[in-house]
Coordinates of N, CA and C in Angstrom, one line a residue:
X12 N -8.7 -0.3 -24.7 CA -8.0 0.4 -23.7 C -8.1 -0.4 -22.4
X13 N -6.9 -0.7 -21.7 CA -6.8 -1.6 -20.3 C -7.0 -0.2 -19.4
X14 N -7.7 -0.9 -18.1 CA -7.7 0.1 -16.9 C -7.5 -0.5 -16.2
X15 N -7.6 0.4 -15.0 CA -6.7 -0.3 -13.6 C -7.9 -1.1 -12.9
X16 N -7.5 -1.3 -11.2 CA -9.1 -2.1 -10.9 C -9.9 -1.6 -10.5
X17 N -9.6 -0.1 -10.4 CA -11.4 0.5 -10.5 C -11.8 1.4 -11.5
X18 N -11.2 0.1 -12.7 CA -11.9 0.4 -13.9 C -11.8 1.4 -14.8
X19 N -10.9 2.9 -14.2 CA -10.8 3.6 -14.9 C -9.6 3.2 -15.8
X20 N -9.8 3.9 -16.9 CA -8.6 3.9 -18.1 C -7.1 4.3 -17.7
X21 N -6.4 3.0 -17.9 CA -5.0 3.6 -17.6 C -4.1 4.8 -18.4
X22 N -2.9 5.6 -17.6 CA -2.5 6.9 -18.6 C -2.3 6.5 -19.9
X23 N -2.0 7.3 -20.8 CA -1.3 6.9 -22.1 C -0.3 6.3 -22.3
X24 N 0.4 7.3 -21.4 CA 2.4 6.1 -21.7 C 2.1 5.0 -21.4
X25 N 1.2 4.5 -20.2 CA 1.2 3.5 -19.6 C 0.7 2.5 -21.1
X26 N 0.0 2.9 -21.7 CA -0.8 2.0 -22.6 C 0.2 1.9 -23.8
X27 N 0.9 2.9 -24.2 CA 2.0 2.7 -25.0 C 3.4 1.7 -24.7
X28 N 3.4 1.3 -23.8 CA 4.8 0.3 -23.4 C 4.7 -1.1 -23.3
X29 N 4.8 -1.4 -23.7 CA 4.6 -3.0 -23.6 C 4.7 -3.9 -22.4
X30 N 5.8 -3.2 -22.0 CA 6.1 -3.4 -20.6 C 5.2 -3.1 -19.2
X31 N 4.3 -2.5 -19.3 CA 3.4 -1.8 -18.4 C 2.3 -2.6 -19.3
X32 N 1.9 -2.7 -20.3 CA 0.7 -3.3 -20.9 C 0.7 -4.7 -20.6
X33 N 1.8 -4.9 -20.4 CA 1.6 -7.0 -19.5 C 1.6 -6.8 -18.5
X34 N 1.6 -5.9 -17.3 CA 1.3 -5.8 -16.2 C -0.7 -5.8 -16.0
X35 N -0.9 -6.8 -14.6 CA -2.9 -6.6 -15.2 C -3.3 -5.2 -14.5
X36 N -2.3 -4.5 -14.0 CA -3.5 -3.5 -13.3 C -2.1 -2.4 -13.1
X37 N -2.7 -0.9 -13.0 CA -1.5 0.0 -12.8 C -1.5 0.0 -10.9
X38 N -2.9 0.1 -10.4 CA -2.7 0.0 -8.9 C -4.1 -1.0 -8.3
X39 N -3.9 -1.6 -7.6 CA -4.6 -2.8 -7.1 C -5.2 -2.3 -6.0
X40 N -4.9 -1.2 -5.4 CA -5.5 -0.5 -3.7 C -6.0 0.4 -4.1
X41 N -6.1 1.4 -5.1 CA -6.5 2.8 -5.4 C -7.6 3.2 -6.5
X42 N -7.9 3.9 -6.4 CA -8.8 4.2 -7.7 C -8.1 5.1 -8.6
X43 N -7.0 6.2 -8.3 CA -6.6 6.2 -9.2 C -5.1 6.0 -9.3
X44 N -4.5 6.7 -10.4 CA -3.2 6.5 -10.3 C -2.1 7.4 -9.5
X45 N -1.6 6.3 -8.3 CA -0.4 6.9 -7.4 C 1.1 8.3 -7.9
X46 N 1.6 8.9 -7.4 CA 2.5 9.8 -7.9 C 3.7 8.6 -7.6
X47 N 3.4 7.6 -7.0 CA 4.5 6.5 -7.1 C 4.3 5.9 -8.6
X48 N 3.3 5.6 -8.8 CA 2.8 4.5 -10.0 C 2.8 5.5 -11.2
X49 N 2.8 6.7 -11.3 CA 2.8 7.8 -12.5 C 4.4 7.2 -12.6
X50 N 5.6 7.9 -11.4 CA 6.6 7.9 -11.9 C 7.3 6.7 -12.4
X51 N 6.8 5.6 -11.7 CA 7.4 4.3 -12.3 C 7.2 4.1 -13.7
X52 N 5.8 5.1 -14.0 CA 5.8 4.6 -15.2 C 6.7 5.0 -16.5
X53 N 6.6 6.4 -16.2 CA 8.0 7.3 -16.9 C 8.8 6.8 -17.0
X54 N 9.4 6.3 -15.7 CA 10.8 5.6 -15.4 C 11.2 4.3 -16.6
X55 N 9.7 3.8 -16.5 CA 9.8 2.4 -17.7 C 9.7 3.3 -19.0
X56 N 8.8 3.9 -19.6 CA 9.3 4.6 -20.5 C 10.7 4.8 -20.8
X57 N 11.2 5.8 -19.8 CA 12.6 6.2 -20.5 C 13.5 5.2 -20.4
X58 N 13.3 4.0 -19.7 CA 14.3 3.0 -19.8 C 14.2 2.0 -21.2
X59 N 12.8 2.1 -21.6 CA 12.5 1.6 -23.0 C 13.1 2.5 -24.0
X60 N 13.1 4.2 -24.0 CA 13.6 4.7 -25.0 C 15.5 4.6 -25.2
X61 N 15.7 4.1 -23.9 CA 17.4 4.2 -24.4 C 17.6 2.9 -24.7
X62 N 16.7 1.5 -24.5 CA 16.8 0.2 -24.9 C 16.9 0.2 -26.1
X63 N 15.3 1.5 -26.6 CA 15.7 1.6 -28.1 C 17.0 2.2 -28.7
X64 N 17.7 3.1 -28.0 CA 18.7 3.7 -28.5 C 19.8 2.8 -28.8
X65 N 19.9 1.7 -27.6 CA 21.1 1.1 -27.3 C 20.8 -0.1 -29.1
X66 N 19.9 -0.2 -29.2 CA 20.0 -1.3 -30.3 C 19.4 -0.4 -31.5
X67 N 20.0 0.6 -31.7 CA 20.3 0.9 -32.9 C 21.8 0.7 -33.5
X68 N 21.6 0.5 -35.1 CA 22.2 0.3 -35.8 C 24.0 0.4 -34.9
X69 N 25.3 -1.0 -35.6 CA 26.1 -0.3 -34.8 C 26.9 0.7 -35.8
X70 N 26.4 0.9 -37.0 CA 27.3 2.0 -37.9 C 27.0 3.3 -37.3
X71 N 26.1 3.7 -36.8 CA 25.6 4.8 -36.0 C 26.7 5.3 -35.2
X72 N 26.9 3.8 -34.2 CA 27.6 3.9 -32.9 C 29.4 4.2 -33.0
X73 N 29.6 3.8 -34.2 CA 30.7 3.7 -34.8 C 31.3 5.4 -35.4
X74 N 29.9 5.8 -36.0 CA 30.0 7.3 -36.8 C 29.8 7.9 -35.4
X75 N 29.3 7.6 -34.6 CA 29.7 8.6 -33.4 C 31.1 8.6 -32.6
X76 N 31.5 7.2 -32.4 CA 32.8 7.4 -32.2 C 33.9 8.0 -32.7
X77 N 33.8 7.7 -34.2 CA 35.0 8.4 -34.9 C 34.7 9.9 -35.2
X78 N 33.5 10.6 -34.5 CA 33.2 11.9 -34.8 C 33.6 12.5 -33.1
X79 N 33.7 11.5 -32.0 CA 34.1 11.7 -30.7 C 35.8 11.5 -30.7
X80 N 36.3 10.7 -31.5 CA 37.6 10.5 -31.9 C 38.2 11.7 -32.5
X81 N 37.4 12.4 -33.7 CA 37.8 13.8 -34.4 C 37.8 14.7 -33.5
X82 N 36.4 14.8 -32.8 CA 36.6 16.1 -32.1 C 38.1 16.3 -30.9
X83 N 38.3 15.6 -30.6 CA 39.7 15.5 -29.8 C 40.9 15.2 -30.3
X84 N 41.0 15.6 -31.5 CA 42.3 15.3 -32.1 C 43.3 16.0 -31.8
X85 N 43.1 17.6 -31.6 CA 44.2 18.6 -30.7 C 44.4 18.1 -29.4
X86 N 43.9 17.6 -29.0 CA 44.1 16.8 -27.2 C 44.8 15.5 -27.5
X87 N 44.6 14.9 -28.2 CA 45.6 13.9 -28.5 C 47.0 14.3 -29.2
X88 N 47.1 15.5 -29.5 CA 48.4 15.9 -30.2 C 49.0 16.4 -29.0
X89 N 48.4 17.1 -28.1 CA 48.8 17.5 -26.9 C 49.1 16.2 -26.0
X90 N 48.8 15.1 -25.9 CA 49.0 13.9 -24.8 C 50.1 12.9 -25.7
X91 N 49.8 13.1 -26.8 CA 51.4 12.3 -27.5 C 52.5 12.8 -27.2
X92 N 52.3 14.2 -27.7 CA 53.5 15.2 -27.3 C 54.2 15.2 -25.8
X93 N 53.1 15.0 -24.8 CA 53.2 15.4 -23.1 C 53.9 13.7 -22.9
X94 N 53.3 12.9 -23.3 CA 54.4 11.4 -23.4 C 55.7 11.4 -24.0
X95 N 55.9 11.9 -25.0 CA 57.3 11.6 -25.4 C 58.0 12.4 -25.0
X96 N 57.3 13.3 -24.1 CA 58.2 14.6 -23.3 C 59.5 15.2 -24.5
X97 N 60.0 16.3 -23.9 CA 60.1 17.3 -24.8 C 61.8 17.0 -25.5
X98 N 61.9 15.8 -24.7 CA 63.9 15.4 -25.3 C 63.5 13.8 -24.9
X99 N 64.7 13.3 -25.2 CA 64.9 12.1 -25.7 C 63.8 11.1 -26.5
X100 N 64.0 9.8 -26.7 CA 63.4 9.0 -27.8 C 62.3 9.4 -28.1
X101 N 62.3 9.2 -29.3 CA 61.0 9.0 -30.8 C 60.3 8.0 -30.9
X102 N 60.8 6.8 -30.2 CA 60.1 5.3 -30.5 C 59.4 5.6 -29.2
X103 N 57.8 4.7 -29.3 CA 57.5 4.0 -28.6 C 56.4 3.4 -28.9
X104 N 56.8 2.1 -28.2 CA 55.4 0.7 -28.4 C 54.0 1.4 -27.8
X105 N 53.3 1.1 -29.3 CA 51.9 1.8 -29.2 C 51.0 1.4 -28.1
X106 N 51.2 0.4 -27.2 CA 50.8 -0.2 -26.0 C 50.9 0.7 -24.7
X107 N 52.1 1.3 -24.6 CA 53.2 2.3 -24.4 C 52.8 3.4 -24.1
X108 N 52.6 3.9 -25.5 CA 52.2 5.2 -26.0 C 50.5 5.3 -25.0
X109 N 49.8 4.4 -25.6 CA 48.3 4.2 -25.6 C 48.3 4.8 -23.8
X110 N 48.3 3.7 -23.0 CA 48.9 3.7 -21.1 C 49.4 5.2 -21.1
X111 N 50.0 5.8 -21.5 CA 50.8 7.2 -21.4 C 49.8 8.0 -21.4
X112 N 49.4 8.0 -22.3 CA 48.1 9.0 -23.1 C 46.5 8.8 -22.3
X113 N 46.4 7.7 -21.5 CA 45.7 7.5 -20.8 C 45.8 7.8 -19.2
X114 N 47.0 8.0 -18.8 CA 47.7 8.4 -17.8 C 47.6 10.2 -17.5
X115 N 48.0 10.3 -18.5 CA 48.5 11.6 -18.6 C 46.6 12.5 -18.8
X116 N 45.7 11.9 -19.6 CA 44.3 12.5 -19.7 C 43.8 12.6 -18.3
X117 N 44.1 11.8 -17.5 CA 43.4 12.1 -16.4 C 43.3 12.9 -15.5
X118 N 43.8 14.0 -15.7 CA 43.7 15.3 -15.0 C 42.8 16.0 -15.6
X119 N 42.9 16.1 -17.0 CA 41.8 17.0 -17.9 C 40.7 15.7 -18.4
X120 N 40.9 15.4 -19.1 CA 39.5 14.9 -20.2 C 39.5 13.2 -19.7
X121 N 40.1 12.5 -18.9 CA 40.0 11.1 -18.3 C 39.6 10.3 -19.9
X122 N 40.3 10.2 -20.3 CA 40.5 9.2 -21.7 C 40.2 7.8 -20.9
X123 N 39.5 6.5 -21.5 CA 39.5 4.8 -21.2 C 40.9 5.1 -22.3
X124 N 41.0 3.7 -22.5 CA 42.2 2.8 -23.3 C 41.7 2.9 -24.6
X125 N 40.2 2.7 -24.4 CA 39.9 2.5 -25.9 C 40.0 3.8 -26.4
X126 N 39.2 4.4 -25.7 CA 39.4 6.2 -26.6 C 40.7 6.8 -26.7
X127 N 41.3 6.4 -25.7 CA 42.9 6.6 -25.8 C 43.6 6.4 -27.5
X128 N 43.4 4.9 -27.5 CA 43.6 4.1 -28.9 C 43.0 4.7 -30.3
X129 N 41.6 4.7 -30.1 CA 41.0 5.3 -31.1 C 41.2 7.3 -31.6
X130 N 41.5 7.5 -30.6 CA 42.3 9.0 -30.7 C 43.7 9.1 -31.0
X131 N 44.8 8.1 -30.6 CA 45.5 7.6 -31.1 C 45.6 7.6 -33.0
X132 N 44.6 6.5 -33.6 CA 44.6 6.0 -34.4 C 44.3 7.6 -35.8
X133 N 42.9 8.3 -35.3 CA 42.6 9.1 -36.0 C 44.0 10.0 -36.0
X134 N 44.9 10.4 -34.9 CA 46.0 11.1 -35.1 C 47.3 10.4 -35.9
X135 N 47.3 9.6 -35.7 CA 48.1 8.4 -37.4 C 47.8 8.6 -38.2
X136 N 45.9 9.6 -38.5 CA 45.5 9.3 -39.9 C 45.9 10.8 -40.7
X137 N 45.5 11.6 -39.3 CA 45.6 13.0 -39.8 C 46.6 14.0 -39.5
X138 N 47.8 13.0 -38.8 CA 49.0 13.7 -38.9 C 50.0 13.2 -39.2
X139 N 50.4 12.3 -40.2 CA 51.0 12.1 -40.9 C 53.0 12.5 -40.6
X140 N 53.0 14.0 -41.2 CA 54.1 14.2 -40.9 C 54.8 14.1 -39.6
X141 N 54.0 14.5 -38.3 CA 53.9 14.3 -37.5 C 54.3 12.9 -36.5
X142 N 53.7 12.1 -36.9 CA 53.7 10.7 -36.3 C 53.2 9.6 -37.1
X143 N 53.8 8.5 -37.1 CA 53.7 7.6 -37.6 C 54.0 6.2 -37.3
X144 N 53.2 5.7 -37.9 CA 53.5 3.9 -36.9 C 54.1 2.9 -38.3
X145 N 55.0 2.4 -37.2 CA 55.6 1.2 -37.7 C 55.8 -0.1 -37.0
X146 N 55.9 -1.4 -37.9 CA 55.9 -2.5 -36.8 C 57.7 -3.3 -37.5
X147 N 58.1 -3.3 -35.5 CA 59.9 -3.9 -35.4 C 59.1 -4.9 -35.2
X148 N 59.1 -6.4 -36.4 CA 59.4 -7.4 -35.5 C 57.4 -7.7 -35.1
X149 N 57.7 -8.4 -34.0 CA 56.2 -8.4 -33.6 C 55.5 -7.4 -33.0
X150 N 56.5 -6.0 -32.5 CA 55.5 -4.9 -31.7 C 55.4 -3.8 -33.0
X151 N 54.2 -2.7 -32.7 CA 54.1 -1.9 -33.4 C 54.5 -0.9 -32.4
X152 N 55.6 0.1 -33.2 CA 55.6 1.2 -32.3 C 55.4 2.4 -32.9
X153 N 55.6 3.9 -32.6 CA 55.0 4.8 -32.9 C 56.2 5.5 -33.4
X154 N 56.2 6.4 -34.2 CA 57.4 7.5 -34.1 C 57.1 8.7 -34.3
X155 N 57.8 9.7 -33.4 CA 57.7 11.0 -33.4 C 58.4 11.8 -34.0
X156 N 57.9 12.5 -35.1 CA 58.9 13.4 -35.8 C 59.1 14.9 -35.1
X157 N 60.0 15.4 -34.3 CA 60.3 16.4 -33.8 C 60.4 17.9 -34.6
X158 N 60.5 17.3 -35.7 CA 60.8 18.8 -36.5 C 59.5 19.5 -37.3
X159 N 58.3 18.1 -37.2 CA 57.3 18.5 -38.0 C 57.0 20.4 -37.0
X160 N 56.2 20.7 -38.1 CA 55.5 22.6 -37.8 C 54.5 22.1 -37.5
X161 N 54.3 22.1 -35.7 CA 53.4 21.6 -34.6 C 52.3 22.5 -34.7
X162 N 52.8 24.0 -35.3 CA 51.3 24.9 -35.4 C 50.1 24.3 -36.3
X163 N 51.0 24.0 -37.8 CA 50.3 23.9 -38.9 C 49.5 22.8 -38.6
X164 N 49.9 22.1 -37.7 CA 49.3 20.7 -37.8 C 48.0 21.1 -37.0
X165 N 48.6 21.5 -35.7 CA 47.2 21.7 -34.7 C 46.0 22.7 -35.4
X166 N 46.5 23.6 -36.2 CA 45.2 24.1 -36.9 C 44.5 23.3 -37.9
X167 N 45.4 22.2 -38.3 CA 44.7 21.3 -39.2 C 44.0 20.9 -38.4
X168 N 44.0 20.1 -37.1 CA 43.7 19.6 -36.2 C 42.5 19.6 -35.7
X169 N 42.4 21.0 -35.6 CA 41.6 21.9 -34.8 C 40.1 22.2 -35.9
X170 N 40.7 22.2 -37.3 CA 39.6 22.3 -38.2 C 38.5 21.1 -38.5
X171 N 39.1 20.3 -38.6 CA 39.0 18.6 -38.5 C 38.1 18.4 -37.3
X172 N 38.3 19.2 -36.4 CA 37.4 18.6 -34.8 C 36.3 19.7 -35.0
X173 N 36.6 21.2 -35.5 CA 35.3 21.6 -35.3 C 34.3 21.3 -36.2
X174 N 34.7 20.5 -37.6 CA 33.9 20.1 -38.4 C 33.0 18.9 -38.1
X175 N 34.1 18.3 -37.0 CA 33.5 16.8 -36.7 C 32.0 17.5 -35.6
X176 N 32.6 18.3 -34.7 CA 31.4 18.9 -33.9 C 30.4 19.6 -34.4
X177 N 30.5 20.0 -35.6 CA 29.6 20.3 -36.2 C 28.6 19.2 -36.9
X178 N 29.0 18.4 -37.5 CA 28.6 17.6 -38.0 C 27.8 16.6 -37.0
X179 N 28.4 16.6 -35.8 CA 27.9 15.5 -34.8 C 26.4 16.4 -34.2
X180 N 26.2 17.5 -34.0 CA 25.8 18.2 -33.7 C 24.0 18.3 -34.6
X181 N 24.3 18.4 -35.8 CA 23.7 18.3 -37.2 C 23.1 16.9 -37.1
X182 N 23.5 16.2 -37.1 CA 23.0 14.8 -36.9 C 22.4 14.1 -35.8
X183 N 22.3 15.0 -34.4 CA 22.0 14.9 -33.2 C 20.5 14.5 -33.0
X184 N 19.9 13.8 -33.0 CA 18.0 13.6 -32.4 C 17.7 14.7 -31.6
X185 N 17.9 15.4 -30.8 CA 17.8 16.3 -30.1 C 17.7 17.3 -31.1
X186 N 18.0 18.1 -31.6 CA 18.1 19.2 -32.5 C 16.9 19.1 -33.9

């Protein structure tokens, strides 16, 4: 057990981190330990535990995305829809589309590009009649089928996402 320099035993966290255990002393003026030097220590703790987090596995990182991808699948049927507005064209470059749908989230749920995309993508997978992508040439663009039954879909939709929240939920560390 390392102690500080007057000798008494340092906390536990402190002796559990590696990062505080190559340090030679927790306080060099005091005898014991500061409510500064307690909380730094936490602080390194919890910055160790999300170090651990961050370099876990990336299939992890990946099954959480496409379960953060699922759960928003009615929000992306709603921001495809809100882009191709309610008349004129069915085509558009999935680039297009993506910028639109990223545009348009940011009043409610502030979508990035990527989640844009990847919400995007799961809605290609799971709505089918709906929308579908095709590539003219060198661009890929999207098409909107106007006639699909927008209800049947969103409850598909909707079951799809609460399963994913469930599941994401289920598999949480926290829980």
């Amino acid at each position: 057990v390392s102690t500080c320099c007057s000798g008494r035993p340092r906390c536990r966290p402190c002796n559990t981190m590696p990062i505080v255990r190559s340090l030679p002393t927790v306080c060099n003026t005091h005898n014991r330990m500061t409510t500064t030097s307690y909380f730094f220590c936490h602080m390194l703790q919890t910055l160790q535990r999300n170090a651990q987090k961050a370099q876990q596995s990336p299939a992890l990182k990946a099954e959480a995305d496409l379960l953060q991808s699922q759960r928003m699948l009615p929000q992306a049927m709603d921001l495809v829809r809100a882009a191709f507005g309610l008349k004129g064209p069915v085509v558009k470059q999935r680039e297009e589309l993506v910028e639109l749908m990223r545009q348009k989230s940011s009043l409610s749920i502030a979508l990035s590009t990527s989640e844009a995309a990847r919400a995007l993508q799961q809605l290609l997978q799971h709505a089918p009649e709906m929308i579908t992508q095709e590539q003219q040439g060198d661009v890929w663009v999207i098409r909107l089928r106007r006639t699909a039954d927008v209800n049947a879909i969103r409850m598909r939709l909707c079951s799809i996402a609460c399963q994913a929240a469930r599941s994401s939920t289920a598999s949480s560390p926290t829980r």
